mmCIF file of C-alpha atoms in Angstrom:
data_model
loop_
_atom_site.group_PDB
_atom_site.id
_atom_site.type_symbol
_atom_site.label_atom_id
_atom_site.label_comp_id
_atom_site.label_asym_id
_atom_site.label_seq_id
_atom_site.Cartn_x
_atom_site.Cartn_y
_atom_site.Cartn_z
ATOM 1 C CA MET A 1 -46.385 -9.306 28.032
ATOM 2 C CA ASP A 2 -47.036 -12.998 27.597
ATOM 3 C CA LYS A 3 -43.588 -14.313 27.059
ATOM 4 C CA THR A 4 -41.749 -16.513 29.561
ATOM 5 C CA VAL A 5 -38.157 -17.341 29.860
ATOM 6 C CA ASN A 6 -36.382 -19.623 32.247
ATOM 7 C CA LEU A 7 -32.777 -19.804 33.454
ATOM 8 C CA ILE A 8 -30.538 -22.689 33.823
ATOM 9 C CA LYS A 9 -27.734 -23.057 36.360
ATOM 10 C CA LEU A 10 -25.095 -25.871 37.593
ATOM 11 C CA SER A 11 -25.724 -26.791 41.171
ATOM 12 C CA VAL A 12 -22.017 -26.748 41.799
ATOM 13 C CA GLY A 13 -20.888 -29.203 44.794
ATOM 14 C CA THR A 14 -24.496 -30.739 44.826
ATOM 15 C CA GLU A 15 -24.545 -34.751 44.630
ATOM 16 C CA SER A 16 -28.424 -35.071 44.302
ATOM 17 C CA VAL A 17 -31.667 -33.099 44.400
ATOM 18 C CA GLU A 18 -31.968 -33.749 48.064
ATOM 19 C CA ASP A 19 -28.501 -32.037 48.680
ATOM 20 C CA LEU A 20 -29.795 -29.106 47.090
ATOM 21 C CA LEU A 21 -32.972 -28.809 49.193
ATOM 22 C CA GLN A 22 -30.598 -29.138 52.220
ATOM 23 C CA TRP A 23 -28.524 -26.493 51.301
ATOM 24 C CA GLN A 24 -31.421 -24.243 50.563
ATOM 25 C CA LYS A 25 -32.661 -24.775 54.147
ATOM 26 C CA THR A 26 -29.525 -23.095 55.505
ATOM 27 C CA ARG A 27 -29.862 -19.537 56.667
ATOM 28 C CA ARG A 28 -27.094 -18.431 54.217
ATOM 29 C CA ALA A 29 -29.216 -19.600 51.131
ATOM 30 C CA GLN A 30 -32.119 -17.666 52.360
ATOM 31 C CA SER A 31 -33.571 -14.384 51.533
ATOM 32 C CA GLU A 32 -34.856 -12.428 54.679
ATOM 33 C CA ASP A 33 -38.309 -13.756 54.442
ATOM 34 C CA GLY A 34 -36.858 -17.288 54.642
ATOM 35 C CA LEU A 35 -37.387 -18.175 50.931
ATOM 36 C CA PRO A 36 -34.379 -19.989 49.089
ATOM 37 C CA ARG A 37 -32.180 -17.518 46.734
ATOM 38 C CA HIS A 38 -29.240 -17.939 44.337
ATOM 39 C CA VAL A 39 -26.994 -14.639 44.428
ATOM 40 C CA THR A 40 -25.361 -13.889 40.970
ATOM 41 C CA ARG A 41 -23.292 -11.116 39.830
ATOM 42 C CA MET A 42 -25.173 -10.537 36.618
ATOM 43 C CA TRP A 43 -28.697 -9.140 36.657
ATOM 44 C CA PRO A 44 -31.064 -10.812 34.103
ATOM 45 C CA LYS A 45 -31.686 -8.450 31.131
ATOM 46 C CA ARG A 46 -34.965 -10.264 30.500
ATOM 47 C CA GLU A 47 -36.238 -9.705 34.030
ATOM 48 C CA ALA A 48 -39.901 -9.157 32.866
ATOM 49 C CA GLU A 49 -39.886 -12.368 30.805
ATOM 50 C CA LEU A 50 -38.412 -14.381 33.890
ATOM 51 C CA LEU A 51 -40.734 -12.813 36.422
ATOM 52 C CA ASN A 52 -43.679 -13.828 33.969
ATOM 53 C CA GLY A 53 -43.734 -17.593 35.146
ATOM 54 C CA GLY A 54 -40.108 -18.630 34.581
ATOM 55 C CA SER A 55 -38.227 -20.914 36.620
ATOM 56 C CA ILE A 56 -34.335 -21.910 37.101
ATOM 57 C CA TYR A 57 -33.714 -25.415 36.075
ATOM 58 C CA TRP A 58 -30.996 -26.922 38.122
ATOM 59 C CA VAL A 59 -28.282 -28.953 36.577
ATOM 60 C CA ILE A 60 -26.842 -31.593 39.004
ATOM 61 C CA LYS A 61 -24.018 -34.039 38.103
ATOM 62 C CA GLY A 62 -24.304 -33.156 34.233
ATOM 63 C CA LEU A 63 -28.063 -33.733 34.172
ATOM 64 C CA ILE A 64 -30.851 -31.154 34.432
ATOM 65 C CA GLN A 65 -33.199 -32.938 37.361
ATOM 66 C CA CYS A 66 -35.505 -30.101 38.791
ATOM 67 C CA ARG A 67 -36.677 -26.598 38.737
ATOM 68 C CA GLN A 68 -37.858 -23.935 40.943
ATOM 69 C CA ARG A 69 -40.213 -21.223 39.882
ATOM 70 C CA VAL A 70 -38.699 -17.690 40.108
ATOM 71 C CA LEU A 71 -40.649 -15.088 42.426
ATOM 72 C CA ARG A 72 -38.650 -11.980 42.398
ATOM 73 C CA LEU A 73 -35.075 -10.615 41.815
ATOM 74 C CA ASP A 74 -33.653 -8.515 45.189
ATOM 75 C CA GLU A 75 -30.843 -6.473 44.958
ATOM 76 C CA VAL A 76 -27.878 -7.329 47.439
ATOM 77 C CA VAL A 77 -24.923 -5.158 48.164
ATOM 78 C CA GLY A 78 -21.987 -7.265 49.376
ATOM 79 C CA SER A 79 -19.519 -6.217 51.783
ATOM 80 C CA ASP A 80 -17.392 -5.146 49.023
ATOM 81 C CA GLY A 81 -19.852 -2.752 47.840
ATOM 82 C CA ILE A 82 -20.735 -4.800 44.670
ATOM 83 C CA ARG A 83 -24.151 -4.963 43.645
ATOM 84 C CA ARG A 84 -25.507 -8.336 42.954
ATOM 85 C CA CYS A 85 -28.698 -10.049 42.151
ATOM 86 C CA ALA A 86 -30.526 -12.527 44.381
ATOM 87 C CA ILE A 87 -32.898 -14.669 42.240
ATOM 88 C CA VAL A 88 -35.692 -15.380 45.089
ATOM 89 C CA LEU A 89 -37.082 -18.912 44.390
ATOM 90 C CA ASP A 90 -40.500 -20.903 45.458
ATOM 91 C CA LYS A 91 -39.716 -23.430 48.367
ATOM 92 C CA ARG A 92 -41.218 -26.142 46.381
ATOM 93 C CA LEU A 93 -38.757 -28.081 44.166
ATOM 94 C CA GLN A 94 -40.521 -29.710 41.075
ATOM 95 C CA ARG A 95 -38.336 -32.788 39.742
ATOM 96 C CA THR A 96 -38.338 -32.830 35.957
ATOM 97 C CA HIS A 97 -37.285 -35.567 33.472
ATOM 98 C CA SER A 98 -33.428 -35.872 33.329
ATOM 99 C CA VAL A 99 -31.659 -34.366 30.389
ATOM 100 C CA LEU A 100 -27.879 -34.112 29.597
ATOM 101 C CA ARG A 101 -26.333 -30.675 30.147
ATOM 102 C CA ARG A 102 -22.723 -29.994 29.568
ATOM 103 C CA PRO A 103 -20.791 -28.022 32.073
ATOM 104 C CA PHE A 104 -20.826 -24.120 31.666
ATOM 105 C CA GLN A 105 -20.213 -21.103 33.827
ATOM 106 C CA GLY A 106 -22.914 -18.807 35.442
ATOM 107 C CA TRP A 107 -26.579 -19.192 34.121
ATOM 108 C CA ARG A 108 -28.036 -19.229 30.908
ATOM 109 C CA TYR A 109 -31.440 -18.385 29.421
ATOM 110 C CA LEU A 110 -33.532 -21.414 28.545
ATOM 111 C CA PRO A 111 -36.524 -21.037 26.369
ATOM 112 C CA SER A 112 -39.596 -22.576 27.726
ATOM 113 C CA GLY A 113 -39.830 -24.885 24.613
ATOM 114 C CA ASP A 114 -36.628 -26.386 25.298
ATOM 115 C CA ALA A 115 -37.124 -26.983 29.003
ATOM 116 C CA PRO A 116 -37.677 -30.382 30.080
ATOM 117 C CA PRO A 117 -41.004 -31.452 31.262
ATOM 118 C CA ASP A 118 -42.027 -31.814 34.909
ATOM 119 C CA LEU A 119 -42.442 -35.376 36.175
ATOM 120 C CA PRO A 120 -46.059 -36.361 36.756
ATOM 121 C CA GLU A 121 -47.645 -35.571 40.029
ATOM 122 C CA GLY A 122 -46.922 -38.385 42.336
ATOM 123 C CA ARG A 123 -43.495 -39.282 40.913
ATOM 124 C CA ASP A 124 -41.542 -36.976 43.327
ATOM 125 C CA ALA A 125 -41.764 -40.122 45.745
ATOM 126 C CA ASP A 126 -40.749 -42.380 43.436
ATOM 127 C CA ASP A 127 -37.310 -44.154 44.436
ATOM 128 C CA VAL A 128 -34.275 -42.119 42.932
ATOM 129 C CA LEU A 129 -32.405 -43.770 40.044
ATOM 130 C CA PRO A 130 -28.728 -44.393 40.619
ATOM 131 C CA MET A 131 -26.762 -41.294 39.107
ATOM 132 C CA GLU A 132 -24.923 -43.601 36.371
ATOM 133 C CA LEU A 133 -28.478 -45.345 35.384
ATOM 134 C CA ASN A 134 -30.193 -42.164 35.341
ATOM 135 C CA ARG A 135 -27.178 -40.498 32.951
ATOM 136 C CA ALA A 136 -27.107 -43.842 30.959
ATOM 137 C CA LEU A 137 -30.993 -43.567 30.257
ATOM 138 C CA ALA A 138 -30.747 -39.686 29.455
ATOM 139 C CA GLU A 139 -27.982 -40.563 26.856
ATOM 140 C CA ILE A 140 -30.088 -42.992 25.218
ATOM 141 C CA GLY A 141 -33.151 -40.645 25.216
ATOM 142 C CA VAL A 142 -35.422 -43.068 27.338
ATOM 143 C CA ILE A 143 -35.975 -40.188 30.181
#
């Protein structure tokens, strides 16, 4: 199969990309092998396409700002006996061009053609724009 699909997810409670990175370094946010993960109730039906090079695009403060490659899906059964899906991610977080996104619940599929492009190499070290300026530039289509 040569098709790839991505996921898009709100990073609830996160103020910045750096906040997301800090959260993912906590033991609670990691799989047994130390990789970051996001646990969700629903198992992606398009698993093969997601695992064919797909990423999760993180929405922070109303903007898609970064992505992480999805490595695998692990089954997690909580203390309540409910089966959940742990989306295990690459430790590397790739910043993307900022794109406005309205709030939504859960995660959604994001076709590769609709995903924002990655920032060029070396731009990860650029100074971070203030959130208001980042949002304003995204609204007018500059970034």
